[in-house]
Amino acid sequence: MVPGGPLRVGVVGYGRLGQSLVSRLLAQGSELGLELVFVWNRDPGRMAGSVPPALQLQDLTALEERHPDLVVEVAHPNIIHESGVQILRHANLLVGSPSALADQTTEQRLMEASNHWGHTVFVARGALWGSEDIRRLDEAGGLQSLRVTMATHPDGFRLEGSLAAAHSSGPRTVLYEGPVRGLCPLAPRNSNTMAAAALAAPSLGFDGVIGVLVADLSLTDMHVVDVELNGPPGPTGHCFTVHTHRENPAQPGAVTGSATVTAFWHSLLGCCQLPSRPGIHLC
């Protein structure tokens, strides 16, 4: 970043979320002290007619030529696996696919790169409600259990591996229930809220936070996220508990709900206000 100049932002991924971010950066960036310096998409043709040619980056390995201060990933966990370390060599990284961090090798490599180059790995909290409260309770040593359930219509899922052939057996079917680490590679685009919860609660982490994925035929136009946590018992023996229920409107078959798009924009603005510091941090 040039002293006194705008913060230079690159966007990796041009699906629904990427399109929204690019549109806002082009429309509001200058007044917010932000400059969009590139957009990359695996299929460059998707940018034709909507992204100015000068901003289209054809080769992600050439991102350093655009001198970004922050690179925003809103593509797929594979981008973090394949290019996260290279990005951190040149800029801070805002991860929109935190399910990638369920892979311990990826997480370790990002941490090493962050420490070596002094750049930050920011992770967008996305659809996770109450992440700061979860973090504070965890830091205080009071978080005993955390369970995140995500339910939507089967058309909203992008499943892989053993879950790819999963079928709904009724109006509401539990496709997976277990540690978030096991779910992320099977539903990399549908487990980001759960991954964010695992990062907000490092004492439990990806192995201790429980993720539940539910196919519900009645949820044609929304994603429903339930977060349930338990804290320590009080003097009467009853445990501290919190249960949040979030209904996020979504287009039929969409992976990303409407409110998540707005939440991600605020995550982008939030991390732009923070100084670079090594490590992985929710924003």
CSV table of C-alpha atoms in Angstrom, one decimal:
chain,number,residue,atom,x,y,z
A,1,MET,CA,0.0,0.0,0.0
A,2,VAL,CA,1.3,3.4,-1.0
A,3,PRO,CA,1.4,5.7,2.1
A,4,GLY,CA,-1.8,7.8,1.8
A,5,GLY,CA,-3.0,5.8,-1.1
A,6,PRO,CA,-5.9,3.4,-1.3
A,7,LEU,CA,-5.7,-0.2,-0.1
A,8,ARG,CA,-5.3,-2.4,-3.2
A,9,VAL,CA,-7.7,-5.4,-3.4
A,10,GLY,CA,-7.7,-8.4,-5.7
A,11,VAL,CA,-10.7,-10.8,-5.9
A,12,VAL,CA,-10.3,-14.5,-6.7
A,13,GLY,CA,-13.5,-16.0,-7.8
A,14,TYR,CA,-16.4,-14.5,-9.8
A,15,GLY,CA,-19.5,-16.5,-8.8
A,16,ARG,CA,-22.4,-14.8,-7.0
A,17,LEU,CA,-20.3,-13.7,-4.1
A,18,GLY,CA,-17.4,-12.5,-6.2
A,19,GLN,CA,-19.7,-10.6,-8.5
A,20,SER,CA,-21.3,-8.8,-5.5
A,21,LEU,CA,-17.9,-7.8,-4.1
A,22,VAL,CA,-16.6,-6.6,-7.4
A,23,SER,CA,-19.7,-4.5,-8.0
A,24,ARG,CA,-19.4,-2.9,-4.6
A,25,LEU,CA,-15.7,-2.2,-4.9
A,26,LEU,CA,-16.2,-0.6,-8.3
A,27,ALA,CA,-19.1,1.5,-7.1
A,28,GLN,CA,-17.9,2.4,-3.5
A,29,GLY,CA,-14.2,1.6,-3.4
A,30,SER,CA,-12.8,5.1,-4.0
A,31,GLU,CA,-14.9,6.6,-1.2
A,32,LEU,CA,-13.9,3.8,1.2
A,33,GLY,CA,-10.2,4.1,0.4
A,34,LEU,CA,-10.2,0.8,-1.6
A,35,GLU,CA,-9.0,0.1,-5.1
A,36,LEU,CA,-9.9,-3.0,-7.1
A,37,VAL,CA,-6.7,-4.1,-8.9
A,38,PHE,CA,-7.7,-7.4,-10.3
A,39,VAL,CA,-10.3,-10.1,-10.7
A,40,TRP,CA,-9.4,-13.7,-11.4
A,41,ASN,CA,-11.8,-16.5,-12.3
A,42,ARG,CA,-11.1,-20.1,-13.3
A,43,ASP,CA,-13.3,-19.6,-16.3
A,44,PRO,CA,-12.2,-16.1,-17.7
A,45,GLY,CA,-15.2,-16.0,-20.0
A,46,ARG,CA,-17.5,-15.4,-17.1
A,47,MET,CA,-16.0,-12.0,-16.6
A,48,ALA,CA,-16.6,-10.9,-20.1
A,49,GLY,CA,-18.8,-7.8,-20.4
A,50,SER,CA,-18.9,-7.1,-16.7
A,51,VAL,CA,-15.3,-6.8,-15.5
A,52,PRO,CA,-13.2,-4.1,-17.2
A,53,PRO,CA,-10.6,-5.9,-19.4
A,54,ALA,CA,-7.8,-4.0,-17.6
A,55,LEU,CA,-8.8,-5.6,-14.3
A,56,GLN,CA,-9.1,-9.2,-15.6
A,57,LEU,CA,-6.2,-11.3,-14.4
A,58,GLN,CA,-5.6,-14.3,-16.7
A,59,ASP,CA,-2.9,-16.0,-14.7
A,60,LEU,CA,-3.2,-16.2,-10.9
A,61,THR,CA,0.5,-16.8,-10.5
A,62,ALA,CA,1.1,-13.2,-11.9
A,63,LEU,CA,-0.9,-11.5,-9.1
A,64,GLU,CA,2.2,-9.9,-7.7
A,65,GLU,CA,2.3,-7.6,-10.8
A,66,ARG,CA,-0.8,-6.0,-9.6
A,67,HIS,CA,0.8,-5.2,-6.1
A,68,PRO,CA,-2.3,-6.1,-4.0
A,69,ASP,CA,-2.5,-5.4,-0.3
A,70,LEU,CA,-5.4,-7.8,0.2
A,71,VAL,CA,-6.5,-10.8,-1.9
A,72,VAL,CA,-10.1,-12.0,-1.3
A,73,GLU,CA,-10.8,-15.6,-2.1
A,74,VAL,CA,-14.4,-16.4,-2.9
A,75,ALA,CA,-13.9,-19.3,-5.3
A,76,HIS,CA,-13.4,-22.8,-3.9
A,77,PRO,CA,-11.2,-24.4,-1.1
A,78,ASN,CA,-8.9,-25.7,-3.8
A,79,ILE,CA,-7.7,-22.2,-4.4
A,80,ILE,CA,-6.5,-22.0,-0.8
A,81,HIS,CA,-4.9,-25.5,-1.0
A,82,GLU,CA,-3.1,-24.6,-4.3
A,83,SER,CA,-2.4,-20.9,-4.1
A,84,GLY,CA,-2.8,-19.7,-0.5
A,85,VAL,CA,0.9,-19.8,0.3
A,86,GLN,CA,1.8,-17.9,-2.9
A,87,ILE,CA,-0.8,-15.2,-2.2
A,88,LEU,CA,0.6,-14.7,1.4
A,89,ARG,CA,4.0,-14.0,0.0
A,90,HIS,CA,2.6,-10.8,-1.6
A,91,ALA,CA,-0.5,-9.8,0.4
A,92,ASN,CA,-2.9,-10.4,3.3
A,93,LEU,CA,-5.5,-13.1,2.4
A,94,LEU,CA,-9.2,-13.1,3.2
A,95,VAL,CA,-10.4,-16.7,3.1
A,96,GLY,CA,-14.0,-17.1,1.9
A,97,SER,CA,-13.7,-20.9,1.9
A,98,PRO,CA,-12.6,-21.8,5.5
A,99,SER,CA,-13.4,-25.4,4.9
A,100,ALA,CA,-10.0,-25.6,3.3
A,101,LEU,CA,-8.4,-25.2,6.7
A,102,ALA,CA,-9.8,-28.5,7.8
A,103,ASP,CA,-6.9,-30.0,6.0
A,104,GLN,CA,-4.1,-29.9,8.6
A,105,THR,CA,-1.3,-29.6,6.0
A,106,THR,CA,-3.0,-26.6,4.4
A,107,GLU,CA,-3.5,-24.9,7.7
A,108,GLN,CA,0.1,-25.5,8.7
A,109,ARG,CA,1.5,-24.2,5.4
A,110,LEU,CA,-0.6,-21.1,5.7
A,111,MET,CA,0.6,-20.4,9.2
A,112,GLU,CA,4.2,-20.9,8.2
A,113,ALA,CA,3.8,-18.5,5.2
A,114,SER,CA,2.0,-16.0,7.4
A,115,ASN,CA,4.8,-16.0,10.0
A,116,HIS,CA,7.5,-15.9,7.3
A,117,TRP,CA,6.1,-13.0,5.2
A,118,GLY,CA,4.3,-11.1,8.0
A,119,HIS,CA,0.9,-11.2,6.2
A,120,THR,CA,-2.4,-12.1,7.8
A,121,VAL,CA,-4.8,-14.9,7.1
A,122,PHE,CA,-8.2,-13.4,7.7
A,123,VAL,CA,-11.2,-15.8,7.7
A,124,ALA,CA,-14.7,-14.4,6.9
A,125,ARG,CA,-17.3,-15.6,9.5
A,126,GLY,CA,-19.9,-15.8,6.8
A,127,ALA,CA,-23.2,-17.2,8.0
A,128,LEU,CA,-21.9,-17.9,11.6
A,129,TRP,CA,-23.9,-15.9,14.1
A,130,GLY,CA,-22.3,-15.1,17.4
A,131,SER,CA,-18.7,-15.9,16.5
A,132,GLU,CA,-17.3,-13.3,18.8
A,133,ASP,CA,-19.3,-14.7,21.8
A,134,ILE,CA,-18.0,-18.2,20.9
A,135,ARG,CA,-14.5,-16.9,20.8
A,136,ARG,CA,-14.7,-15.1,24.1
A,137,LEU,CA,-16.2,-18.1,25.9
A,138,ASP,CA,-13.6,-20.4,24.4
A,139,GLU,CA,-10.8,-18.1,25.5
A,140,ALA,CA,-12.2,-18.0,29.0
A,141,GLY,CA,-12.0,-21.8,29.1
A,142,GLY,CA,-15.8,-22.2,29.4
A,143,LEU,CA,-16.8,-23.8,26.1
A,144,GLN,CA,-17.7,-27.4,26.7
A,145,SER,CA,-19.4,-28.3,23.3
A,146,LEU,CA,-20.4,-26.7,20.1
A,147,ARG,CA,-22.7,-28.0,17.4
A,148,VAL,CA,-23.6,-26.4,14.1
A,149,THR,CA,-26.5,-27.7,12.0
A,150,MET,CA,-27.0,-26.4,8.4
A,151,ALA,CA,-30.2,-27.4,6.6
A,152,THR,CA,-31.4,-26.5,3.1
A,153,HIS,CA,-33.0,-28.1,0.1
A,154,PRO,CA,-30.9,-30.9,-1.5
A,155,ASP,CA,-30.5,-28.7,-4.6
A,156,GLY,CA,-28.4,-26.3,-2.5
A,157,PHE,CA,-25.7,-28.9,-1.8
A,158,ARG,CA,-22.5,-29.5,-3.7
A,159,LEU,CA,-21.4,-32.8,-2.3
A,160,GLU,CA,-18.3,-34.9,-3.0
A,161,GLY,CA,-16.8,-38.3,-2.1
A,162,SER,CA,-19.1,-40.6,-0.2
A,163,LEU,CA,-21.8,-37.9,0.2
A,164,ALA,CA,-22.0,-37.3,-3.6
A,165,ALA,CA,-24.4,-40.3,-3.9
A,166,ALA,CA,-26.4,-39.5,-0.8
A,167,HIS,CA,-30.2,-39.3,-1.3
A,168,SER,CA,-32.9,-37.9,0.8
A,169,SER,CA,-34.9,-40.7,2.4
A,170,GLY,CA,-37.8,-38.5,3.4
A,171,PRO,CA,-38.8,-34.8,3.8
A,172,ARG,CA,-35.9,-34.3,6.2
A,173,THR,CA,-32.7,-36.3,6.0
A,174,VAL,CA,-29.5,-36.1,8.1
A,175,LEU,CA,-26.7,-36.5,5.5
A,176,TYR,CA,-23.8,-36.2,8.0
A,177,GLU,CA,-23.3,-35.8,11.7
A,178,GLY,CA,-19.9,-35.8,13.2
A,179,PRO,CA,-16.6,-33.8,13.5
A,180,VAL,CA,-16.4,-30.9,11.2
A,181,ARG,CA,-13.0,-32.0,9.9
A,182,GLY,CA,-14.7,-35.1,8.4
A,183,LEU,CA,-17.4,-33.1,6.7
A,184,CYS,CA,-15.3,-30.4,5.0
A,185,PRO,CA,-13.8,-32.5,2.2
A,186,LEU,CA,-17.2,-34.1,1.5
A,187,ALA,CA,-19.1,-30.8,1.4
A,188,PRO,CA,-16.4,-28.1,0.8
A,189,ARG,CA,-18.9,-25.4,-0.3
A,190,ASN,CA,-21.6,-26.2,2.3
A,191,SER,CA,-19.5,-26.5,5.4
A,192,ASN,CA,-17.9,-23.0,5.6
A,193,THR,CA,-20.1,-21.9,8.5
A,194,MET,CA,-19.1,-25.0,10.5
A,195,ALA,CA,-15.4,-24.4,9.6
A,196,ALA,CA,-15.7,-20.8,10.9
A,197,ALA,CA,-17.1,-22.2,14.1
A,198,ALA,CA,-14.2,-24.5,14.5
A,199,LEU,CA,-11.8,-21.6,14.0
A,200,ALA,CA,-13.7,-19.5,16.5
A,201,ALA,CA,-13.3,-22.2,19.1
A,202,PRO,CA,-9.7,-23.5,18.9
A,203,SER,CA,-10.0,-25.5,22.1
A,204,LEU,CA,-12.5,-27.8,20.3
A,205,GLY,CA,-11.3,-27.1,16.7
A,206,PHE,CA,-12.2,-29.1,13.7
A,207,ASP,CA,-12.2,-32.4,15.6
A,208,GLY,CA,-14.3,-31.2,18.5
A,209,VAL,CA,-16.9,-29.1,16.9
A,210,ILE,CA,-19.8,-31.2,15.6
A,211,GLY,CA,-21.3,-30.5,12.2
A,212,VAL,CA,-24.7,-31.7,11.0
A,213,LEU,CA,-25.8,-31.4,7.4
A,214,VAL,CA,-29.5,-31.8,6.7
A,215,ALA,CA,-31.4,-32.1,3.4
A,216,ASP,CA,-34.9,-30.6,4.0
A,217,LEU,CA,-37.3,-30.6,1.0
A,218,SER,CA,-39.4,-27.8,2.6
A,219,LEU,CA,-36.5,-25.3,2.5
A,220,THR,CA,-36.6,-24.3,-1.1
A,221,ASP,CA,-35.7,-20.7,-0.6
A,222,MET,CA,-33.6,-20.5,2.5
A,223,HIS,CA,-30.6,-21.9,4.5
A,224,VAL,CA,-31.2,-22.6,8.2
A,225,VAL,CA,-28.2,-22.6,10.6
A,226,ASP,CA,-28.6,-23.7,14.2
A,227,VAL,CA,-25.7,-23.1,16.6
A,228,GLU,CA,-25.9,-24.9,20.0
A,229,LEU,CA,-23.3,-24.5,22.6
A,230,ASN,CA,-22.8,-25.6,26.2
A,231,GLY,CA,-20.7,-23.9,28.8
A,232,PRO,CA,-19.8,-25.0,32.4
A,233,PRO,CA,-22.4,-25.9,35.0
A,234,GLY,CA,-23.4,-23.3,37.5
A,235,PRO,CA,-23.9,-23.8,41.3
A,236,THR,CA,-27.2,-25.5,40.8
A,237,GLY,CA,-25.7,-28.0,38.3
A,238,HIS,CA,-27.4,-26.5,35.3
A,239,CYS,CA,-25.1,-25.8,32.3
A,240,PHE,CA,-24.9,-22.5,30.5
A,241,THR,CA,-26.5,-23.0,27.1
A,242,VAL,CA,-27.1,-20.9,23.9
A,243,HIS,CA,-29.1,-21.9,20.9
A,244,THR,CA,-29.3,-19.5,17.9
A,245,HIS,CA,-31.6,-20.2,14.9
A,246,ARG,CA,-30.8,-18.3,11.7
A,247,GLU,CA,-33.0,-18.4,8.6
A,248,ASN,CA,-31.1,-17.0,5.6
A,249,PRO,CA,-33.1,-16.3,2.4
A,250,ALA,CA,-31.5,-17.9,-0.6
A,251,GLN,CA,-32.3,-18.4,-4.3
A,252,PRO,CA,-33.4,-21.9,-5.1
A,253,GLY,CA,-30.3,-24.1,-5.5
A,254,ALA,CA,-27.9,-21.4,-4.3
A,255,VAL,CA,-24.9,-22.2,-2.2
A,256,THR,CA,-24.7,-18.7,-0.7
A,257,GLY,CA,-27.6,-17.1,1.2
A,258,SER,CA,-28.5,-13.4,0.7
A,259,ALA,CA,-27.5,-12.3,4.2
A,260,THR,CA,-24.1,-14.0,3.8
A,261,VAL,CA,-23.3,-11.8,0.9
A,262,THR,CA,-23.8,-8.7,3.1
A,263,ALA,CA,-21.9,-10.3,6.0
A,264,PHE,CA,-18.9,-11.0,3.7
A,265,TRP,CA,-18.8,-7.4,2.5
A,266,HIS,CA,-18.6,-6.3,6.1
A,267,SER,CA,-15.8,-8.8,6.8
A,268,LEU,CA,-13.9,-7.4,3.9
A,269,LEU,CA,-14.3,-3.8,5.2
A,270,GLY,CA,-13.4,-5.0,8.7
A,271,CYS,CA,-10.1,-6.7,7.8
A,272,CYS,CA,-9.1,-3.7,5.7
A,273,GLN,CA,-9.1,-1.6,9.0
A,274,LEU,CA,-6.8,-4.1,10.8
A,275,PRO,CA,-3.0,-4.1,10.7
A,276,SER,CA,-1.1,-7.0,9.2
A,277,ARG,CA,-0.2,-9.5,11.9
A,278,PRO,CA,0.9,-13.2,11.5
A,279,GLY,CA,-1.7,-15.8,12.2
A,280,ILE,CA,-5.3,-16.8,11.3
A,281,HIS,CA,-8.0,-14.5,12.5
A,282,LEU,CA,-11.8,-14.4,12.1
A,283,CYS,CA,-13.3,-11.2,10.8
